[in-house]
Amino acid sequence: MFIIKQSKDLAGYLQKQRSAKKTIGFVPTMGALHEGHLSLIKKAGEECSIVVCSIFVNPTQFNDPKDFELYPQTLENDIYLLEKEACDVLFLPSVEEIYPSGITQTQVYELGYLESVLEGKYRPGHFQGVCKVVHRLVEIVRPNQLYIGQKDYQQCLVIKKLLTLIHSPAKIVICPTLRESNGLAMSSRNMRLSADEKQKAGGIFEALSYINKHVKAGPVKEIIEKAGNLLIQQELAADYVVIAREQDLQVIDVWDGQTKVIALIAAFMGNVRLIDNMILPLNFANYGN
Ligand code: AMP
């Protein structure tokens, strides 16, 4: 695996690959890699000739400075895991490399409603930061396919919109969420949880599964409340528990039984904020296959 730190070196290398008719799959990450990240690398490897992974803890997407400060960094192990997964290139840029004119650049991306709900509401500025970094990375890498995780579902919709706004031809591939044995979605932030907290954080999956099992056409208030109680029982403090339209995240109060919907939760376990979602109704007979 090549480790490249300068964007011009990466762009030059990838230009040669493109001329040789190679396709490029790109997996942007913030490092502290786990099986979830590696599943994206694997999928990219199955579908593209060259796999590029980036590790960059993007300062502009952290609305909470403490969260940025405490974000886990495990570079040595990340390199080991990427080599094992046959990643071709690790892009490891500095902040200056990504933001040559500084992190306070003023470009604003028109994300509309997506930026005012759920993560957009609770993490002001977060998606503008995500767009800044993905815009810059996509310009450097110019991937054929961009691999992202359903765990960050709202981010998937934001990136889809971004690619339209910047007229990028890259195709998005949304990959399923990998979970711990108790259902907890794998996340770099889980490293900040104790064993006991990790166990209790499985309550998020339990609440999503409860919604999935009980949702039916009609008002959803009661089922949302019951799911919220499951979180409280596990000492999880919810920012939100909602059911929303899968296509645009419009939150619904009444389900018509037809529209494709998704349940989404954000909750704190101690001071660690976790998010997860489940597309409804998920057929558990097929789950994990
Ligand atoms: P991050 O390093 O958290 O920015 O994540 C990098 C990419 O990995 C994003 O596209 C995430 O959605 C994806 N990802 C994070 N956790 C998981 C998971 N448990 N399963 C699958 N993909 C994930």
PDB file of C-alpha atoms and ligand atoms in Angstrom:
ATOM      1  CA  MET A   1       0.000   0.000   0.000  1.00  0.00           C
ATOM      2  CA  PHE A   2       1.230   3.480  -0.879  1.00  0.00           C
ATOM      3  CA  ILE A   3       0.919   6.108   1.827  1.00  0.00           C
ATOM      4  CA  ILE A   4       0.590   9.523   0.190  1.00  0.00           C
ATOM      5  CA  LYS A   5       0.443  12.812   2.076  1.00  0.00           C
ATOM      6  CA  GLN A   6       0.451  15.444  -0.688  1.00  0.00           C
ATOM      7  CA  SER A   7      -2.644  15.946  -2.832  1.00  0.00           C
ATOM      8  CA  LYS A   8      -0.625  16.684  -5.978  1.00  0.00           C
ATOM      9  CA  ASP A   9       1.227  13.370  -5.593  1.00  0.00           C
ATOM     10  CA  LEU A  10      -2.042  11.492  -5.162  1.00  0.00           C
ATOM     11  CA  ALA A  11      -3.712  13.275  -8.086  1.00  0.00           C
ATOM     12  CA  GLY A  12      -0.673  12.512 -10.294  1.00  0.00           C
ATOM     13  CA  TYR A  13      -0.620   8.838  -9.331  1.00  0.00           C
ATOM     14  CA  LEU A  14      -4.363   8.451  -9.921  1.00  0.00           C
ATOM     15  CA  GLN A  15      -4.182  10.234 -13.285  1.00  0.00           C
ATOM     16  CA  LYS A  16      -1.773   7.534 -14.466  1.00  0.00           C
ATOM     17  CA  GLN A  17      -4.187   4.857 -13.249  1.00  0.00           C
ATOM     18  CA  ARG A  18      -7.083   6.480 -15.089  1.00  0.00           C
ATOM     19  CA  SER A  19      -5.018   6.614 -18.298  1.00  0.00           C
ATOM     20  CA  ALA A  20      -4.460   2.872 -17.876  1.00  0.00           C
ATOM     21  CA  LYS A  21      -8.266   2.498 -17.761  1.00  0.00           C
ATOM     22  CA  LYS A  22      -8.296   1.623 -14.059  1.00  0.00           C
ATOM     23  CA  THR A  23     -11.392   2.477 -12.030  1.00  0.00           C
ATOM     24  CA  ILE A  24     -11.034   4.198  -8.667  1.00  0.00           C
ATOM     25  CA  GLY A  25     -13.028   3.375  -5.537  1.00  0.00           C
ATOM     26  CA  PHE A  26     -12.728   5.859  -2.673  1.00  0.00           C
ATOM     27  CA  VAL A  27     -13.454   5.389   1.046  1.00  0.00           C
ATOM     28  CA  PRO A  28     -13.142   8.614   3.062  1.00  0.00           C
ATOM     29  CA  THR A  29     -12.710   8.068   6.829  1.00  0.00           C
ATOM     30  CA  MET A  30     -11.551   9.775   9.993  1.00  0.00           C
ATOM     31  CA  GLY A  31      -9.471   6.773  11.035  1.00  0.00           C
ATOM     32  CA  ALA A  32      -9.683   4.687  14.230  1.00  0.00           C
ATOM     33  CA  LEU A  33     -10.727   2.008  11.782  1.00  0.00           C
ATOM     34  CA  HIS A  34     -13.028  -0.888  12.653  1.00  0.00           C
ATOM     35  CA  GLU A  35     -14.777  -3.702  10.772  1.00  0.00           C
ATOM     36  CA  GLY A  36     -17.402  -1.260   9.464  1.00  0.00           C
ATOM     37  CA  HIS A  37     -14.766   0.819   7.660  1.00  0.00           C
ATOM     38  CA  LEU A  38     -13.061  -2.326   6.417  1.00  0.00           C
ATOM     39  CA  SER A  39     -16.313  -3.603   4.896  1.00  0.00           C
ATOM     40  CA  LEU A  40     -16.342  -0.459   2.730  1.00  0.00           C
ATOM     41  CA  ILE A  41     -12.725  -1.066   1.660  1.00  0.00           C
ATOM     42  CA  LYS A  42     -13.593  -4.669   0.828  1.00  0.00           C
ATOM     43  CA  LYS A  43     -16.622  -3.703  -1.247  1.00  0.00           C
ATOM     44  CA  ALA A  44     -14.575  -1.056  -3.102  1.00  0.00           C
ATOM     45  CA  GLY A  45     -11.923  -3.720  -3.809  1.00  0.00           C
ATOM     46  CA  GLU A  46     -14.546  -6.030  -5.289  1.00  0.00           C
ATOM     47  CA  GLU A  47     -15.907  -3.355  -7.609  1.00  0.00           C
ATOM     48  CA  CYS A  48     -12.947  -1.142  -8.565  1.00  0.00           C
ATOM     49  CA  SER A  49      -9.356  -1.651  -9.756  1.00  0.00           C
ATOM     50  CA  ILE A  50      -7.786   0.791  -7.297  1.00  0.00           C
ATOM     51  CA  VAL A  51      -8.956   1.423  -3.723  1.00  0.00           C
ATOM     52  CA  VAL A  52      -8.081   4.724  -2.073  1.00  0.00           C
ATOM     53  CA  CYS A  53      -8.820   5.262   1.613  1.00  0.00           C
ATOM     54  CA  SER A  54      -8.318   8.636   3.259  1.00  0.00           C
ATOM     55  CA  ILE A  55      -7.793   9.245   6.952  1.00  0.00           C
ATOM     56  CA  PHE A  56      -8.399  12.833   7.958  1.00  0.00           C
ATOM     57  CA  VAL A  57      -9.977  14.003  11.197  1.00  0.00           C
ATOM     58  CA  ASN A  58     -11.774  16.945   9.677  1.00  0.00           C
ATOM     59  CA  PRO A  59     -11.812  19.918  12.078  1.00  0.00           C
ATOM     60  CA  THR A  60     -14.590  21.740  10.208  1.00  0.00           C
ATOM     61  CA  GLN A  61     -17.221  19.070  10.868  1.00  0.00           C
ATOM     62  CA  PHE A  62     -16.892  19.050  14.662  1.00  0.00           C
ATOM     63  CA  ASN A  63     -19.392  21.426  16.238  1.00  0.00           C
ATOM     64  CA  ASP A  64     -18.160  20.308  19.673  1.00  0.00           C
ATOM     65  CA  PRO A  65     -14.440  21.100  20.274  1.00  0.00           C
ATOM     66  CA  LYS A  66     -14.292  18.490  23.057  1.00  0.00           C
ATOM     67  CA  ASP A  67     -15.487  15.789  20.643  1.00  0.00           C
ATOM     68  CA  PHE A  68     -12.716  16.815  18.219  1.00  0.00           C
ATOM     69  CA  GLU A  69     -10.101  16.777  20.963  1.00  0.00           C
ATOM     70  CA  LEU A  70     -11.187  13.314  22.163  1.00  0.00           C
ATOM     71  CA  TYR A  71     -11.606  11.753  18.718  1.00  0.00           C
ATOM     72  CA  PRO A  72      -9.609   8.493  18.805  1.00  0.00           C
ATOM     73  CA  GLN A  73      -6.445   8.233  16.693  1.00  0.00           C
ATOM     74  CA  THR A  74      -4.904   4.812  16.063  1.00  0.00           C
ATOM     75  CA  LEU A  75      -2.856   5.361  12.913  1.00  0.00           C
ATOM     76  CA  GLU A  76      -0.408   2.486  13.289  1.00  0.00           C
ATOM     77  CA  ASN A  77      -3.186  -0.049  13.683  1.00  0.00           C
ATOM     78  CA  ASP A  78      -5.182   1.587  10.859  1.00  0.00           C
ATOM     79  CA  ILE A  79      -2.256   1.100   8.463  1.00  0.00           C
ATOM     80  CA  TYR A  80      -1.959  -2.532   9.534  1.00  0.00           C
ATOM     81  CA  LEU A  81      -5.691  -3.136   8.936  1.00  0.00           C
ATOM     82  CA  LEU A  82      -5.693  -1.393   5.557  1.00  0.00           C
ATOM     83  CA  GLU A  83      -2.722  -3.422   4.335  1.00  0.00           C
ATOM     84  CA  LYS A  84      -4.478  -6.594   5.433  1.00  0.00           C
ATOM     85  CA  GLU A  85      -7.612  -5.548   3.528  1.00  0.00           C
ATOM     86  CA  ALA A  86      -5.507  -4.956   0.371  1.00  0.00           C
ATOM     87  CA  CYS A  87      -6.158  -1.224   0.211  1.00  0.00           C
ATOM     88  CA  ASP A  88      -3.974   0.264  -2.578  1.00  0.00           C
ATOM     89  CA  VAL A  89      -3.483   3.823  -1.385  1.00  0.00           C
ATOM     90  CA  LEU A  90      -3.826   5.539   1.978  1.00  0.00           C
ATOM     91  CA  PHE A  91      -4.187   9.295   1.628  1.00  0.00           C
ATOM     92  CA  LEU A  92      -3.043  10.958   4.821  1.00  0.00           C
ATOM     93  CA  PRO A  93      -3.265  14.706   4.307  1.00  0.00           C
ATOM     94  CA  SER A  94      -2.500  17.501   6.777  1.00  0.00           C
ATOM     95  CA  VAL A  95      -5.057  20.207   7.582  1.00  0.00           C
ATOM     96  CA  GLU A  96      -3.065  22.626   5.368  1.00  0.00           C
ATOM     97  CA  GLU A  97      -3.203  20.167   2.485  1.00  0.00           C
ATOM     98  CA  ILE A  98      -7.005  19.960   2.669  1.00  0.00           C
ATOM     99  CA  TYR A  99      -7.603  23.607   3.505  1.00  0.00           C
ATOM    100  CA  PRO A 100      -4.793  25.563   1.805  1.00  0.00           C
ATOM    101  CA  SER A 101      -6.632  28.857   2.380  1.00  0.00           C
ATOM    102  CA  GLY A 102      -7.497  28.057   6.003  1.00  0.00           C
ATOM    103  CA  ILE A 103     -10.393  26.279   7.698  1.00  0.00           C
ATOM    104  CA  THR A 104     -12.632  29.337   7.781  1.00  0.00           C
ATOM    105  CA  GLN A 105     -13.241  29.465   4.028  1.00  0.00           C
ATOM    106  CA  THR A 106     -16.702  30.779   3.311  1.00  0.00           C
ATOM    107  CA  GLN A 107     -18.215  28.552   0.621  1.00  0.00           C
ATOM    108  CA  VAL A 108     -21.771  27.605   1.620  1.00  0.00           C
ATOM    109  CA  TYR A 109     -23.499  24.511   0.265  1.00  0.00           C
ATOM    110  CA  GLU A 110     -27.258  24.750  -0.291  1.00  0.00           C
ATOM    111  CA  LEU A 111     -28.450  21.694   1.591  1.00  0.00           C
ATOM    112  CA  GLY A 112     -31.942  23.008   2.352  1.00  0.00           C
ATOM    113  CA  TYR A 113     -34.165  20.979   4.687  1.00  0.00           C
ATOM    114  CA  LEU A 114     -31.519  18.282   5.194  1.00  0.00           C
ATOM    115  CA  GLU A 115     -29.429  20.708   7.184  1.00  0.00           C
ATOM    116  CA  SER A 116     -32.221  21.839   9.491  1.00  0.00           C
ATOM    117  CA  VAL A 117     -33.339  18.449  10.872  1.00  0.00           C
ATOM    118  CA  LEU A 118     -31.893  15.689  13.070  1.00  0.00           C
ATOM    119  CA  GLU A 119     -28.078  15.837  12.878  1.00  0.00           C
ATOM    120  CA  GLY A 120     -28.324  19.173  11.080  1.00  0.00           C
ATOM    121  CA  LYS A 121     -30.353  20.625  13.954  1.00  0.00           C
ATOM    122  CA  TYR A 122     -28.327  19.124  16.800  1.00  0.00           C
ATOM    123  CA  ARG A 123     -24.907  19.695  15.205  1.00  0.00           C
ATOM    124  CA  PRO A 124     -25.023  23.163  13.620  1.00  0.00           C
ATOM    125  CA  GLY A 125     -22.419  23.560  10.877  1.00  0.00           C
ATOM    126  CA  HIS A 126     -21.594  19.846  10.863  1.00  0.00           C
ATOM    127  CA  PHE A 127     -22.836  19.104   7.345  1.00  0.00           C
ATOM    128  CA  GLN A 128     -21.207  22.238   5.896  1.00  0.00           C
ATOM    129  CA  GLY A 129     -17.930  20.835   7.271  1.00  0.00           C
ATOM    130  CA  VAL A 130     -18.671  17.407   5.810  1.00  0.00           C
ATOM    131  CA  CYS A 131     -19.362  19.018   2.409  1.00  0.00           C
ATOM    132  CA  LYS A 132     -16.147  21.067   2.549  1.00  0.00           C
ATOM    133  CA  VAL A 133     -13.964  18.051   3.170  1.00  0.00           C
ATOM    134  CA  VAL A 134     -15.752  15.670   0.794  1.00  0.00           C
ATOM    135  CA  HIS A 135     -15.759  18.333  -1.957  1.00  0.00           C
ATOM    136  CA  ARG A 136     -12.004  18.790  -1.615  1.00  0.00           C
ATOM    137  CA  LEU A 137     -11.290  15.045  -1.374  1.00  0.00           C
ATOM    138  CA  VAL A 138     -13.482  14.213  -4.375  1.00  0.00           C
ATOM    139  CA  GLU A 139     -11.703  16.917  -6.404  1.00  0.00           C
ATOM    140  CA  ILE A 140      -8.337  15.370  -5.574  1.00  0.00           C
ATOM    141  CA  VAL A 141      -9.285  11.685  -5.942  1.00  0.00           C
ATOM    142  CA  ARG A 142     -11.923  11.991  -8.719  1.00  0.00           C
ATOM    143  CA  PRO A 143     -13.304   8.526  -7.864  1.00  0.00           C
ATOM    144  CA  ASN A 144     -15.598   6.477 -10.066  1.00  0.00           C
ATOM    145  CA  GLN A 145     -17.325   5.211  -6.938  1.00  0.00           C
ATOM    146  CA  LEU A 146     -17.559   6.654  -3.448  1.00  0.00           C
ATOM    147  CA  TYR A 147     -18.229   4.140  -0.635  1.00  0.00           C
ATOM    148  CA  ILE A 148     -20.112   5.401   2.412  1.00  0.00           C
ATOM    149  CA  GLY A 149     -21.939   3.793   5.328  1.00  0.00           C
ATOM    150  CA  GLN A 150     -25.679   3.693   5.951  1.00  0.00           C
ATOM    151  CA  LYS A 151     -24.916   4.198   9.645  1.00  0.00           C
ATOM    152  CA  ASP A 152     -24.553   7.893   8.810  1.00  0.00           C
ATOM    153  CA  TYR A 153     -27.739   7.923   6.751  1.00  0.00           C
ATOM    154  CA  GLN A 154     -28.290  11.681   6.757  1.00  0.00           C
ATOM    155  CA  GLN A 155     -24.672  12.141   5.714  1.00  0.00           C
ATOM    156  CA  CYS A 156     -25.346   9.794   2.768  1.00  0.00           C
ATOM    157  CA  LEU A 157     -28.170  12.085   1.587  1.00  0.00           C
ATOM    158  CA  VAL A 158     -25.999  15.167   2.139  1.00  0.00           C
ATOM    159  CA  ILE A 159     -23.138  13.696   0.093  1.00  0.00           C
ATOM    160  CA  LYS A 160     -25.572  12.682  -2.656  1.00  0.00           C
ATOM    161  CA  LYS A 161     -26.766  16.285  -2.793  1.00  0.00           C
ATOM    162  CA  LEU A 162     -23.188  17.593  -2.695  1.00  0.00           C
ATOM    163  CA  LEU A 163     -22.188  15.496  -5.708  1.00  0.00           C
ATOM    164  CA  THR A 164     -25.081  17.042  -7.646  1.00  0.00           C
ATOM    165  CA  LEU A 165     -24.150  20.566  -6.516  1.00  0.00           C
ATOM    166  CA  ILE A 166     -20.521  20.147  -7.595  1.00  0.00           C
ATOM    167  CA  HIS A 167     -21.430  18.210 -10.772  1.00  0.00           C
ATOM    168  CA  SER A 168     -19.311  15.231  -9.793  1.00  0.00           C
ATOM    169  CA  PRO A 169     -19.904  12.096 -11.874  1.00  0.00           C
ATOM    170  CA  ALA A 170     -18.863   9.846  -8.934  1.00  0.00           C
ATOM    171  CA  LYS A 171     -21.421   7.174  -8.083  1.00  0.00           C
ATOM    172  CA  ILE A 172     -22.354   6.673  -4.433  1.00  0.00           C
ATOM    173  CA  VAL A 173     -22.395   3.159  -2.995  1.00  0.00           C
ATOM    174  CA  ILE A 174     -24.176   2.973   0.381  1.00  0.00           C
ATOM    175  CA  CYS A 175     -22.957   0.020   2.460  1.00  0.00           C
ATOM    176  CA  PRO A 176     -24.825  -1.729   5.311  1.00  0.00           C
ATOM    177  CA  THR A 177     -24.068  -1.015   8.971  1.00  0.00           C
ATOM    178  CA  LEU A 178     -21.773  -3.472  10.718  1.00  0.00           C
ATOM    179  CA  ARG A 179     -22.684  -4.174  14.339  1.00  0.00           C
ATOM    180  CA  GLU A 180     -21.270  -5.618  17.539  1.00  0.00           C
ATOM    181  CA  SER A 181     -22.851  -8.834  18.828  1.00  0.00           C
ATOM    182  CA  ASN A 182     -25.353  -6.856  20.960  1.00  0.00           C
ATOM    183  CA  GLY A 183     -26.457  -4.848  17.915  1.00  0.00           C
ATOM    184  CA  LEU A 184     -24.476  -1.689  18.749  1.00  0.00           C
ATOM    185  CA  ALA A 185     -23.409  -0.083  15.457  1.00  0.00           C
ATOM    186  CA  MET A 186     -19.633  -0.133  15.145  1.00  0.00           C
ATOM    187  CA  SER A 187     -18.204   3.345  15.512  1.00  0.00           C
ATOM    188  CA  SER A 188     -14.811   4.861  16.258  1.00  0.00           C
ATOM    189  CA  ARG A 189     -16.470   6.647  19.175  1.00  0.00           C
ATOM    190  CA  ASN A 190     -17.293   3.268  20.798  1.00  0.00           C
ATOM    191  CA  MET A 191     -13.626   3.182  21.851  1.00  0.00           C
ATOM    192  CA  ARG A 192     -14.547   5.849  24.387  1.00  0.00           C
ATOM    193  CA  LEU A 193     -17.143   3.580  26.067  1.00  0.00           C
ATOM    194  CA  SER A 194     -16.469   1.211  28.973  1.00  0.00           C
ATOM    195  CA  ALA A 195     -17.505  -2.447  28.584  1.00  0.00           C
ATOM    196  CA  ASP A 196     -20.617  -1.754  30.665  1.00  0.00           C
ATOM    197  CA  GLU A 197     -21.512   1.345  28.628  1.00  0.00           C
ATOM    198  CA  LYS A 198     -21.036  -0.608  25.382  1.00  0.00           C
ATOM    199  CA  GLN A 199     -23.444  -3.231  26.659  1.00  0.00           C
ATOM    200  CA  LYS A 200     -26.055  -0.613  27.576  1.00  0.00           C
ATOM    201  CA  ALA A 201     -25.535   1.240  24.285  1.00  0.00           C
ATOM    202  CA  GLY A 202     -26.974  -1.870  22.630  1.00  0.00           C
ATOM    203  CA  GLY A 203     -30.270  -0.303  23.765  1.00  0.00           C
ATOM    204  CA  ILE A 204     -30.191   1.863  20.632  1.00  0.00           C
ATOM    205  CA  PHE A 205     -30.429  -1.199  18.411  1.00  0.00           C
ATOM    206  CA  GLU A 206     -33.079  -2.639  20.732  1.00  0.00           C
ATOM    207  CA  ALA A 207     -35.163   0.528  20.364  1.00  0.00           C
ATOM    208  CA  LEU A 208     -34.769   0.537  16.566  1.00  0.00           C
ATOM    209  CA  SER A 209     -35.709  -3.143  16.446  1.00  0.00           C
ATOM    210  CA  TYR A 210     -38.759  -2.441  18.603  1.00  0.00           C
ATOM    211  CA  ILE A 211     -39.918   0.224  16.138  1.00  0.00           C
ATOM    212  CA  ASN A 212     -39.199  -2.095  13.223  1.00  0.00           C
ATOM    213  CA  LYS A 213     -41.245  -4.871  14.758  1.00  0.00           C
ATOM    214  CA  HIS A 214     -44.235  -2.807  15.842  1.00  0.00           C
ATOM    215  CA  VAL A 215     -44.570  -0.104  13.206  1.00  0.00           C
ATOM    216  CA  LYS A 216     -47.882  -0.186  11.358  1.00  0.00           C
ATOM    217  CA  ALA A 217     -49.981   2.219   9.341  1.00  0.00           C
ATOM    218  CA  GLY A 218     -51.345   5.028  11.543  1.00  0.00           C
ATOM    219  CA  PRO A 219     -49.953   7.430  14.172  1.00  0.00           C
ATOM    220  CA  VAL A 220     -46.406   6.587  15.307  1.00  0.00           C
ATOM    221  CA  LYS A 221     -46.356   8.593  18.568  1.00  0.00           C
ATOM    222  CA  GLU A 222     -46.914   5.666  20.917  1.00  0.00           C
ATOM    223  CA  ILE A 223     -44.335   3.416  19.354  1.00  0.00           C
ATOM    224  CA  ILE A 224     -41.765   6.247  19.410  1.00  0.00           C
ATOM    225  CA  GLU A 225     -42.491   6.788  23.108  1.00  0.00           C
ATOM    226  CA  LYS A 226     -42.023   3.111  23.886  1.00  0.00           C
ATOM    227  CA  ALA A 227     -38.746   3.040  21.973  1.00  0.00           C
ATOM    228  CA  GLY A 228     -37.680   6.142  23.938  1.00  0.00           C
ATOM    229  CA  ASN A 229     -38.417   4.285  27.182  1.00  0.00           C
ATOM    230  CA  LEU A 230     -36.161   1.419  26.109  1.00  0.00           C
ATOM    231  CA  LEU A 231     -33.347   3.970  25.754  1.00  0.00           C
ATOM    232  CA  ILE A 232     -34.022   5.434  29.199  1.00  0.00           C
ATOM    233  CA  GLN A 233     -33.916   1.949  30.740  1.00  0.00           C
ATOM    234  CA  GLN A 234     -30.358   1.602  29.443  1.00  0.00           C
ATOM    235  CA  GLU A 235     -29.342   5.087  30.667  1.00  0.00           C
ATOM    236  CA  LEU A 236     -29.205   6.432  27.131  1.00  0.00           C
ATOM    237  CA  ALA A 237     -30.150  10.124  26.816  1.00  0.00           C
ATOM    238  CA  ALA A 238     -31.818  10.664  23.457  1.00  0.00           C
ATOM    239  CA  ASP A 239     -31.458  13.755  21.278  1.00  0.00           C
ATOM    240  CA  TYR A 240     -34.106  12.292  18.991  1.00  0.00           C
ATOM    241  CA  VAL A 241     -36.070   9.153  18.167  1.00  0.00           C
ATOM    242  CA  VAL A 242     -37.990   9.593  14.920  1.00  0.00           C
ATOM    243  CA  ILE A 243     -39.472   7.889  11.913  1.00  0.00           C
ATOM    244  CA  ALA A 244     -38.836   9.781   8.690  1.00  0.00           C
ATOM    245  CA  ARG A 245     -39.252   9.355   4.962  1.00  0.00           C
ATOM    246  CA  GLU A 246     -36.299   7.422   3.606  1.00  0.00           C
ATOM    247  CA  GLN A 247     -35.934   9.595   0.529  1.00  0.00           C
ATOM    248  CA  ASP A 248     -35.628  13.015   2.208  1.00  0.00           C
ATOM    249  CA  LEU A 249     -35.828  12.551   6.003  1.00  0.00           C
ATOM    250  CA  GLN A 250     -39.121  14.420   6.375  1.00  0.00           C
ATOM    251  CA  VAL A 251     -40.159  13.343   9.865  1.00  0.00           C
ATOM    252  CA  ILE A 252     -43.603  11.692   9.946  1.00  0.00           C
ATOM    253  CA  ASP A 253     -46.284  11.535  12.653  1.00  0.00           C
ATOM    254  CA  VAL A 254     -48.552   9.181  10.748  1.00  0.00           C
ATOM    255  CA  TRP A 255     -47.361   6.362   8.507  1.00  0.00           C
ATOM    256  CA  ASP A 256     -49.491   5.498   5.481  1.00  0.00           C
ATOM    257  CA  GLY A 257     -48.076   1.960   5.470  1.00  0.00           C
ATOM    258  CA  GLN A 258     -46.718   2.493   1.932  1.00  0.00           C
ATOM    259  CA  THR A 259     -44.067   5.197   1.977  1.00  0.00           C
ATOM    260  CA  LYS A 260     -40.535   3.909   2.537  1.00  0.00           C
ATOM    261  CA  VAL A 261     -39.500   5.018   6.012  1.00  0.00           C
ATOM    262  CA  ILE A 262     -36.489   4.876   8.291  1.00  0.00           C
ATOM    263  CA  ALA A 263     -36.192   5.045  12.086  1.00  0.00           C
ATOM    264  CA  LEU A 264     -33.326   7.195  13.361  1.00  0.00           C
ATOM    265  CA  ILE A 265     -31.897   7.652  16.837  1.00  0.00           C
ATOM    266  CA  ALA A 266     -29.206   9.874  18.327  1.00  0.00           C
ATOM    267  CA  ALA A 267     -28.430   9.318  21.997  1.00  0.00           C
ATOM    268  CA  PHE A 268     -25.733   9.959  24.542  1.00  0.00           C
ATOM    269  CA  MET A 269     -24.147   7.185  26.568  1.00  0.00           C
ATOM    270  CA  GLY A 270     -22.319   9.233  29.184  1.00  0.00           C
ATOM    271  CA  ASN A 271     -20.645  11.980  27.162  1.00  0.00           C
ATOM    272  CA  VAL A 272     -20.361   9.938  23.961  1.00  0.00           C
ATOM    273  CA  ARG A 273     -22.947  10.745  21.311  1.00  0.00           C
ATOM    274  CA  LEU A 274     -24.032   7.790  19.182  1.00  0.00           C
ATOM    275  CA  ILE A 275     -26.261   7.602  16.100  1.00  0.00           C
ATOM    276  CA  ASP A 276     -27.944   4.716  14.340  1.00  0.00           C
ATOM    277  CA  ASN A 277     -30.869   3.969  12.060  1.00  0.00           C
ATOM    278  CA  MET A 278     -32.923   1.181  10.562  1.00  0.00           C
ATOM    279  CA  ILE A 279     -34.835   1.142   7.293  1.00  0.00           C
ATOM    280  CA  LEU A 280     -38.358  -0.132   8.062  1.00  0.00           C
ATOM    281  CA  PRO A 281     -39.656  -2.706   8.035  1.00  0.00           C
ATOM    282  CA  LEU A 282     -36.453  -4.707   7.922  1.00  0.00           C
ATOM    283  CA  ASN A 283     -36.953  -8.396   7.367  1.00  0.00           C
ATOM    284  CA  PHE A 284     -34.986 -10.011  10.187  1.00  0.00           C
ATOM    285  CA  ALA A 285     -34.966 -13.309   8.329  1.00  0.00           C
ATOM    286  CA  ASN A 286     -32.554 -11.607   5.922  1.00  0.00           C
ATOM    287  CA  TYR A 287     -30.681  -9.571   8.516  1.00  0.00           C
ATOM    288  CA  GLY A 288     -26.929  -9.952   8.447  1.00  0.00           C
ATOM    289  CA  ASN A 289     -26.886 -11.863   5.142  1.00  0.00           C
TER     290      ASN A 289
HETATM  291  P1  AMP B   1     -15.981   7.876   9.880  1.00  0.00           P
HETATM  292  O1  AMP B   1     -14.564   7.440  10.003  1.00  0.00           O
HETATM  293  O2  AMP B   1     -16.789   7.714  11.112  1.00  0.00           O
HETATM  294  O3  AMP B   1     -16.098   9.243   9.251  1.00  0.00           O
HETATM  295  O4  AMP B   1     -16.647   6.862   8.845  1.00  0.00           O
HETATM  296  C1  AMP B   1     -16.124   6.665   7.561  1.00  0.00           C
HETATM  297  C2  AMP B   1     -17.123   5.905   6.742  1.00  0.00           C
HETATM  298  O5  AMP B   1     -17.372   4.635   7.345  1.00  0.00           O
HETATM  299  C3  AMP B   1     -18.477   6.614   6.650  1.00  0.00           C
HETATM  300  O6  AMP B   1     -18.988   6.476   5.333  1.00  0.00           O
HETATM  301  C4  AMP B   1     -19.312   5.865   7.654  1.00  0.00           C
HETATM  302  O7  AMP B   1     -20.694   5.915   7.386  1.00  0.00           O
HETATM  303  C5  AMP B   1     -18.771   4.449   7.505  1.00  0.00           C
HETATM  304  N1  AMP B   1     -19.060   3.666   8.706  1.00  0.00           N
HETATM  305  C6  AMP B   1     -18.907   4.065  10.001  1.00  0.00           C
HETATM  306  N2  AMP B   1     -19.343   3.107  10.842  1.00  0.00           N
HETATM  307  C7  AMP B   1     -19.790   2.086  10.070  1.00  0.00           C
HETATM  308  C8  AMP B   1     -20.372   0.801  10.360  1.00  0.00           C
HETATM  309  N3  AMP B   1     -20.593   0.397  11.603  1.00  0.00           N
HETATM  310  N4  AMP B   1     -20.696   0.012   9.311  1.00  0.00           N
HETATM  311  C9  AMP B   1     -20.493   0.406   8.044  1.00  0.00           C
HETATM  312  N5  AMP B   1     -19.942   1.613   7.704  1.00  0.00           N
HETATM  313  C10 AMP B   1     -19.610   2.440   8.701  1.00  0.00           C
END
